[in-house]
PDB file of C-alpha atoms in Angstrom:
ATOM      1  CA  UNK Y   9      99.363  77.796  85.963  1.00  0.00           C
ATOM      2  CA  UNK Y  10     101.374  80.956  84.920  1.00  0.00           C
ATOM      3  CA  UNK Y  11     104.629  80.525  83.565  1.00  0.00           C
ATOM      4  CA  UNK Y  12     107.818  82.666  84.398  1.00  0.00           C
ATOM      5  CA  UNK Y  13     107.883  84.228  80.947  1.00  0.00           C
ATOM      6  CA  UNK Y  14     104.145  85.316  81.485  1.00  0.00           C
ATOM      7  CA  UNK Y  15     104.362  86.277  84.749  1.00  0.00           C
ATOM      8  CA  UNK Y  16     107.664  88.579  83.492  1.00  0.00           C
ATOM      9  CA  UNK Y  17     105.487  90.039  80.466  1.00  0.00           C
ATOM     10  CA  UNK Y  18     102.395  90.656  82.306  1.00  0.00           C
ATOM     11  CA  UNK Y  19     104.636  92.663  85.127  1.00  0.00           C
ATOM     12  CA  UNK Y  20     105.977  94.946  82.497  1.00  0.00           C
ATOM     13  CA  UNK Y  21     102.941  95.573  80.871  1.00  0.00           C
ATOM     14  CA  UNK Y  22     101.348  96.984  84.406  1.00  0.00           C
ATOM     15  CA  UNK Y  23     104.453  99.373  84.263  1.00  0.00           C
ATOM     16  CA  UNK Y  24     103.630 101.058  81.227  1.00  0.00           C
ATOM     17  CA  UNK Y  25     106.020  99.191  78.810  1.00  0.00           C
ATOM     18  CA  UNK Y  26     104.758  97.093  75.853  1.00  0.00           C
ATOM     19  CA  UNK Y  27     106.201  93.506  75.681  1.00  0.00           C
ATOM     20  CA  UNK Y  28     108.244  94.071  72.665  1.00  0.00           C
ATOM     21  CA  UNK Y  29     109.678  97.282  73.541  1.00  0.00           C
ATOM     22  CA  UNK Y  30     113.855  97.299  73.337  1.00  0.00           C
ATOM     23  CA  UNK Y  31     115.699  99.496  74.769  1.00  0.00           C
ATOM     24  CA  UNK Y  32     117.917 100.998  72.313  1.00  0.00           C
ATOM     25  CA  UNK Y  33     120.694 102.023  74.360  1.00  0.00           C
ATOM     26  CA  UNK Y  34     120.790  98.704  76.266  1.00  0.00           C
ATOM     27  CA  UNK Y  35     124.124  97.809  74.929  1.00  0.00           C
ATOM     28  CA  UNK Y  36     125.756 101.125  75.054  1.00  0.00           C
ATOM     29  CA  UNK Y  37     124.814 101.147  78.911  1.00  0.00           C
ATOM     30  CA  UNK Y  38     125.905  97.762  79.623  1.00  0.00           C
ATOM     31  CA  UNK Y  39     129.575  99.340  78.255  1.00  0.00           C
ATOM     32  CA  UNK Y  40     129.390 102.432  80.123  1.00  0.00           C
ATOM     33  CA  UNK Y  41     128.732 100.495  83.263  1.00  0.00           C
ATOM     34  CA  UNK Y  42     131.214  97.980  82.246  1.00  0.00           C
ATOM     35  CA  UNK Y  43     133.713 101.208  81.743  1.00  0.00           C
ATOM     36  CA  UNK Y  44     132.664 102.154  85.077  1.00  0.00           C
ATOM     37  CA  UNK Y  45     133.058  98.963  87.248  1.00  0.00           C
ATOM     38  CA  UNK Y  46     136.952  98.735  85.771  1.00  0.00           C
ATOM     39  CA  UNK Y  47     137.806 102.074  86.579  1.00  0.00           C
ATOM     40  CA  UNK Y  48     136.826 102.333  89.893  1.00  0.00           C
ATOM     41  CA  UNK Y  49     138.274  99.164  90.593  1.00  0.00           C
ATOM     42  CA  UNK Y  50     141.396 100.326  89.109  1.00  0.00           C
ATOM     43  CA  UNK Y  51     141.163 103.703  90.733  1.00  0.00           C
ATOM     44  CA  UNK Y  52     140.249 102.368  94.041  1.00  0.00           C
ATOM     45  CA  UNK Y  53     143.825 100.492  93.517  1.00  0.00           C
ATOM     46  CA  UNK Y  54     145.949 103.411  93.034  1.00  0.00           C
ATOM     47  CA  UNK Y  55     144.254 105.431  95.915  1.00  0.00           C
ATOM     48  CA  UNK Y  56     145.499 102.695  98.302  1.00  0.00           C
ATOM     49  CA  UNK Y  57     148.088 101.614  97.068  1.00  0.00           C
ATOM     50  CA  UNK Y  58     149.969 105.074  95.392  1.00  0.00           C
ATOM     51  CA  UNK Y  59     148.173 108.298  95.183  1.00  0.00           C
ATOM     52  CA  UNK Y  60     144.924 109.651  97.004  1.00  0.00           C
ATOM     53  CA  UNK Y  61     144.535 112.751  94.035  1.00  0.00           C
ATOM     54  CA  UNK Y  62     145.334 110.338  91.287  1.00  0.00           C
ATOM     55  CA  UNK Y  63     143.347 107.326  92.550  1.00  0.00           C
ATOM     56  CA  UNK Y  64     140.013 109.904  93.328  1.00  0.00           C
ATOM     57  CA  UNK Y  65     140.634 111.765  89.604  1.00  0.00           C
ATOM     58  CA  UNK Y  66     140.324 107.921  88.192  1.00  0.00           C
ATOM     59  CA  UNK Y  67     137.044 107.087  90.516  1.00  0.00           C
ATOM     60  CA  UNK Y  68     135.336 110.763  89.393  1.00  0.00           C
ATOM     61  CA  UNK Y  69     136.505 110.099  85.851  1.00  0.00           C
ATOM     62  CA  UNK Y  70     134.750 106.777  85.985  1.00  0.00           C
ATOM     63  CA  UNK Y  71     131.880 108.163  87.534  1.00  0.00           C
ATOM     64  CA  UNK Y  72     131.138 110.360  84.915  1.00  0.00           C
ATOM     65  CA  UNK Y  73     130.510 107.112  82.790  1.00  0.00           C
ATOM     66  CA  UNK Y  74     128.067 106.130  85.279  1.00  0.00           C
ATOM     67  CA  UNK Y  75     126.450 109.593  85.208  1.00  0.00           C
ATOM     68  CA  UNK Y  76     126.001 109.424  81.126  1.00  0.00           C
ATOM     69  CA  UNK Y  77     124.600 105.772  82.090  1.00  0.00           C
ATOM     70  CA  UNK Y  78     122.011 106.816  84.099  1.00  0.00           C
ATOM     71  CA  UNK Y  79     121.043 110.001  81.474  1.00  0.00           C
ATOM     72  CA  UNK Y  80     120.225 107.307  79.155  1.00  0.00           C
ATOM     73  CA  UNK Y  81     117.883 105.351  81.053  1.00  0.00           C
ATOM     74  CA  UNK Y  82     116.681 108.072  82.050  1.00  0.00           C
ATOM     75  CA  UNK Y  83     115.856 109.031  78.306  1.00  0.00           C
ATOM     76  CA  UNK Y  84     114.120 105.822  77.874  1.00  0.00           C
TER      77      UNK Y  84
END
């Protein structure tokens, strides 16, 4: 019987990626995207609730965090 873990390792190895392989930007990407989630949820606030050009300057400001997140894994 194959365990999770196994299963997990074996599927990665199939992809091209050796088991042990981090990913050196993992933390910086989990910030960007955490940077990215807030202010969209902020900006989506303000666009409904005070401004339409301030509210979609915050969401494209955000999304360039999201854009410098995807370069990275892109990298990898």
């Amino acid at each position: 019987m194959i365990e999770e873990s196994d299963n997990t390792l074996a599927r990665r190895h199939r992809r091209g990626q050796e088991p042990e392989e981090q990913d050196k930007y993992a933390t910086l990407r989990q910030l960007l995207n955490v940077i990215f989630m807030v202010g969209a949820i902020i900006g989506m606030f303000v666009y409904f609730k005070y401004s339409h050009s301030v509210g979609g300057g915050i969401i494209i400001c955000s999304m360039l965090f999201k854009v410098i997140e995807c370069v990275l894994r892109l990298m990898k």
